[in-house]
CSV table of C-alpha atoms in Angstrom, one decimal:
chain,number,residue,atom,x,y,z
A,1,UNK,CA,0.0,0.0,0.0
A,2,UNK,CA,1.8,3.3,-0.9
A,3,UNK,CA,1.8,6.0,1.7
A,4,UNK,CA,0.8,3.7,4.6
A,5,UNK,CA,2.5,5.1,7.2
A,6,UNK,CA,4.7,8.5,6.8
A,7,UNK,CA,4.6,8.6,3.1
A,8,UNK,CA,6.9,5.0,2.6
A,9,UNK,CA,5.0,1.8,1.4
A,10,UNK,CA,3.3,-0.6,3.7
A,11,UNK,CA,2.3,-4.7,3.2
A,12,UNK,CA,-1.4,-5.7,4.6
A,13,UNK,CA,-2.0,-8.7,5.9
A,14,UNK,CA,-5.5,-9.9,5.7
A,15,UNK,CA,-6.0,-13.2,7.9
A,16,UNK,CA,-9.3,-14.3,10.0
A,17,UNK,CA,-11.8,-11.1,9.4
A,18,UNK,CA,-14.5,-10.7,7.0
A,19,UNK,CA,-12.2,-9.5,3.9
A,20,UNK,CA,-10.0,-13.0,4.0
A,21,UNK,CA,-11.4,-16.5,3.4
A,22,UNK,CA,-9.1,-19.5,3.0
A,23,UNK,CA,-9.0,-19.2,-0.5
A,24,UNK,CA,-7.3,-15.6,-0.1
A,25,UNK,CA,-5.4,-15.2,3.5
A,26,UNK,CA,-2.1,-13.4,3.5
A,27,UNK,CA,1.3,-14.8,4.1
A,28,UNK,CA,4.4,-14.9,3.2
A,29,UNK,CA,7.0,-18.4,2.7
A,30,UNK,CA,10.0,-16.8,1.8
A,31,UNK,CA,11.6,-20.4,1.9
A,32,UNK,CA,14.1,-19.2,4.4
A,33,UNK,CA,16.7,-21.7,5.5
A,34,UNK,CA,17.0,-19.0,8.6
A,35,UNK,CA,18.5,-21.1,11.8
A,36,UNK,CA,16.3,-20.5,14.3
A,37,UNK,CA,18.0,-23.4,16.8
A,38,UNK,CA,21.4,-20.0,16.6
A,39,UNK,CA,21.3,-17.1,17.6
A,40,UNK,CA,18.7,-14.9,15.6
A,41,UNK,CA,16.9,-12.1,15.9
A,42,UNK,CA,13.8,-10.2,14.5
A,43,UNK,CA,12.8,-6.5,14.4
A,44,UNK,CA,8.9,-5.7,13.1
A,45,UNK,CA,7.1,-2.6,12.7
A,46,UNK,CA,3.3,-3.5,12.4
A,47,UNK,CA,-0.1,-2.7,13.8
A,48,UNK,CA,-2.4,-5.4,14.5
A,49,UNK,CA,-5.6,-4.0,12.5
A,50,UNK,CA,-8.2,-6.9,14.0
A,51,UNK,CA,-7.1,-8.9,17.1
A,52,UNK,CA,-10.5,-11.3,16.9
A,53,UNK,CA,-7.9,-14.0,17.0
A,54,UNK,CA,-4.4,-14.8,18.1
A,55,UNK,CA,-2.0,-13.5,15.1
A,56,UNK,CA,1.3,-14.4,14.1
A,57,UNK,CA,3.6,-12.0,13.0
A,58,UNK,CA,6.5,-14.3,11.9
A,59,UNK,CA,9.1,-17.2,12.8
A,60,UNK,CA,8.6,-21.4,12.7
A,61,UNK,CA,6.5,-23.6,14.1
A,62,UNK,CA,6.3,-27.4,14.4
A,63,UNK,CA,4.6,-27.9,17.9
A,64,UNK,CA,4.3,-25.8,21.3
A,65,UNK,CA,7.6,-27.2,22.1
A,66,UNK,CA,9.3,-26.7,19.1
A,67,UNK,CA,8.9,-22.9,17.8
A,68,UNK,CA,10.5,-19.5,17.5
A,69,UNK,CA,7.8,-17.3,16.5
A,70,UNK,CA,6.6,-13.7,17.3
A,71,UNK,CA,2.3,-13.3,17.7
A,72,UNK,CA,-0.3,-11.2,19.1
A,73,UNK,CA,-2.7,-13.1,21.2
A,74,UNK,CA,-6.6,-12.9,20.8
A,75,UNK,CA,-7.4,-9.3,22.5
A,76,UNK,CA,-4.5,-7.3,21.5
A,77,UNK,CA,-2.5,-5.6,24.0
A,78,UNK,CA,0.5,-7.2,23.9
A,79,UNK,CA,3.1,-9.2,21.8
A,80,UNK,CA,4.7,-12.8,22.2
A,81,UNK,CA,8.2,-14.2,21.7
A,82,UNK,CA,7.4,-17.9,21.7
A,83,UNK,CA,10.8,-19.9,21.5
A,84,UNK,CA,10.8,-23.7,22.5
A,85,UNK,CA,8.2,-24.0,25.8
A,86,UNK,CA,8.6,-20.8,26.9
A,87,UNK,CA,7.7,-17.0,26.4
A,88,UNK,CA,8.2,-13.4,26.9
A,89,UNK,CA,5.8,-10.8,26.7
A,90,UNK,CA,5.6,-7.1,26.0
A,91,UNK,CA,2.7,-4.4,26.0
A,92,UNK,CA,1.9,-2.7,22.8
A,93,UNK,CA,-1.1,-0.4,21.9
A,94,UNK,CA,-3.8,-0.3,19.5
A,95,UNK,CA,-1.0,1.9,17.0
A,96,UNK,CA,2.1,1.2,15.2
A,97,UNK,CA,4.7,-0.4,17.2
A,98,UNK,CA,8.7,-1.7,17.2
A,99,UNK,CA,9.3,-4.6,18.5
A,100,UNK,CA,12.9,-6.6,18.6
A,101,UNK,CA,12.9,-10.1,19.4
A,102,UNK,CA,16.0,-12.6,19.9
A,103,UNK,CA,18.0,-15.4,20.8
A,104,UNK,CA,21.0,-15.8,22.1
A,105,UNK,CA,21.8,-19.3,20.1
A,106,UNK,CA,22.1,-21.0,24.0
A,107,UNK,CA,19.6,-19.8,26.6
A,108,UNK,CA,18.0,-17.1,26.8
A,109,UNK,CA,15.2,-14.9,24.5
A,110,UNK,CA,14.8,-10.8,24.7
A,111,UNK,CA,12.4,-8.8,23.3
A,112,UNK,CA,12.5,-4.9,23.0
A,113,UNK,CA,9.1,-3.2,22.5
A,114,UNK,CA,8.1,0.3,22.1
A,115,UNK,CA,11.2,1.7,24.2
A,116,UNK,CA,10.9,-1.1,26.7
A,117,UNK,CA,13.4,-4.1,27.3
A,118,UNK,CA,11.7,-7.0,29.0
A,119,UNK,CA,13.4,-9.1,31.5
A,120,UNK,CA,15.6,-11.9,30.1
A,121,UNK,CA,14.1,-15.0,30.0
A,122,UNK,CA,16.0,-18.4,30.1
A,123,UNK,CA,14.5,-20.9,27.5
A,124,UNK,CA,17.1,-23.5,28.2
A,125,UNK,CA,15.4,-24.2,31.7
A,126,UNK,CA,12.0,-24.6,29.9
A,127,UNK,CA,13.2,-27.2,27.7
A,128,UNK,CA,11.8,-27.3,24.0
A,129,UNK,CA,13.8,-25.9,21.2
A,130,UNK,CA,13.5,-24.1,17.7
A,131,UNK,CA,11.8,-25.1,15.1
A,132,UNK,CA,12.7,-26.5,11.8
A,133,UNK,CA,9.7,-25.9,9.6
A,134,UNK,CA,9.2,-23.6,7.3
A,135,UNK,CA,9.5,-19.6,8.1
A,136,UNK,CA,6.4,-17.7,7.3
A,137,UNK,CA,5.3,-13.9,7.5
A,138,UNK,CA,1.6,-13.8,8.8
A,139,UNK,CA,0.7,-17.1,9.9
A,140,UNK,CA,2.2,-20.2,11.8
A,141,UNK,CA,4.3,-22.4,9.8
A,142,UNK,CA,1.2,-25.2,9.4
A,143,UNK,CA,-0.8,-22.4,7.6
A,144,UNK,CA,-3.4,-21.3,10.9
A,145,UNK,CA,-3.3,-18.2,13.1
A,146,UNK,CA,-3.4,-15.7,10.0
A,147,UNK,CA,-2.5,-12.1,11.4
A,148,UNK,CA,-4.7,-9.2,10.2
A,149,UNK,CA,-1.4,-6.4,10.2
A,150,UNK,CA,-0.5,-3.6,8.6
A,151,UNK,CA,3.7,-4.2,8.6
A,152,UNK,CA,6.4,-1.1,7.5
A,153,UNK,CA,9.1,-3.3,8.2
A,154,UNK,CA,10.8,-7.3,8.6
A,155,UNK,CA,14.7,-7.9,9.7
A,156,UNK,CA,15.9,-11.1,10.2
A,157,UNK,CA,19.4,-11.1,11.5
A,158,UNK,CA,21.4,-14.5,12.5
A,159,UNK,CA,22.6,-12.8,15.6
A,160,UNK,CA,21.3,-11.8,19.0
A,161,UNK,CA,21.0,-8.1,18.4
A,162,UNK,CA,20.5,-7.4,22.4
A,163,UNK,CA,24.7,-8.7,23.0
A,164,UNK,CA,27.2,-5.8,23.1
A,165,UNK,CA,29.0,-7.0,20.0
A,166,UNK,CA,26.1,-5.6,18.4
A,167,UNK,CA,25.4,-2.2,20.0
A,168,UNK,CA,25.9,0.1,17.3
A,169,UNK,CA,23.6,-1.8,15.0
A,170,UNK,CA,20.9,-2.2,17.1
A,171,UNK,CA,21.4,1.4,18.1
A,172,UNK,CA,20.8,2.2,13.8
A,173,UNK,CA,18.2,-0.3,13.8
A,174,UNK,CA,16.0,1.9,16.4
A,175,UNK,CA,17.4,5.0,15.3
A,176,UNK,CA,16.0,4.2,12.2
A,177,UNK,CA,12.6,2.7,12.8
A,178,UNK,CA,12.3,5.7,15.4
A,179,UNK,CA,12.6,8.3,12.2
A,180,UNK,CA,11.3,6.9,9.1
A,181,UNK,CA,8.3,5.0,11.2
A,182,UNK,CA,7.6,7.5,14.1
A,183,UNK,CA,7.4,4.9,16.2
A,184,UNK,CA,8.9,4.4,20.3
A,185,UNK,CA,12.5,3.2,19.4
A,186,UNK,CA,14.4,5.2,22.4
């Protein structure tokens, strides 16, 4: 969609409300051989336009043990970084938003959202690990939990963006989310 948000382009994801049937949901495979079992990370700027129904954003999924994928449950309100059999959470509003997500390829996942840095959480106690399916933008990787989003922006990195080796570039990353986007990247 040109001019979605601060005159740059914008994709529209269409999943589980009145405009999408099955024969016409949105996703994306982009057939990524991304290694979500390493270190990885991933940066979105969306806004959830109907949260009827629990909306995935992005990542893999084989089973609720075996996953590394970013949603929005039913309700909206907040975000999820699902990796293995664990979580971490983070508010958002009803608006555009930033939110970082990673791994640090042995125990723990981060997430950043809206100016906020969430507590750590250690996945290796949790058990469960990444998965290896295929990666997909708007949905799980078995085709369900279609995401109704507006998105100005996808990274993928294969690094944890949150160590200190990588200051500077997750410093540009907000930096530049926080000007071209308007969004809370401080």
């Amino acid at each position: 969609i040109a001019d979605g948000l601060n005159g740059l382009s914008i994709a529209r994801f269409k999943g589980d409300d009145t405009e999408a049937t099955s024969g016409n949901r949105s996703q994306l495979d982009p057939s990524l051989t991304f290694d979500m079992t390493a270190a990885h990370s991933m940066v979105f700027v969306a806004k959830m336009t109907d949260t009827t129904s629990t909306g995935v954003l992005g990542g893999k999924f084989s089973n609720t043990t075996t996953r590394s994928y970013v949603d929005v449950p039913a309700g909206g309100g907040s975000i999820r970084y699902r990796f293995g059999a664990t979580e971490i959470t983070g508010t958002i509003g009803t608006d555009w938003f930033i939110g970082i997500n990673a791994y640090d390829g042995s125990q723990y996942i981060k997430m950043y959202v809206d100016g906020t840095r969430s507590t750590d959480v250690d996945a290796a106690a949790a058990g469960g690990t990444a998965s290896g399916a295929a990666f997909k933008i708007g949905s799980l990787s078995n085709g369900s939990q279609f995401a109704d989003m507006d998105v100005a922006a996808i990274g993928l990195f294969d690094v944890d963006l949150f160590n200190s080796s990588y200051a500077t570039l997750l410093a540009a990353i907000k930096s530049y989310c926080a000007s071209a986007y308007a969004v809370n990247a401080s």
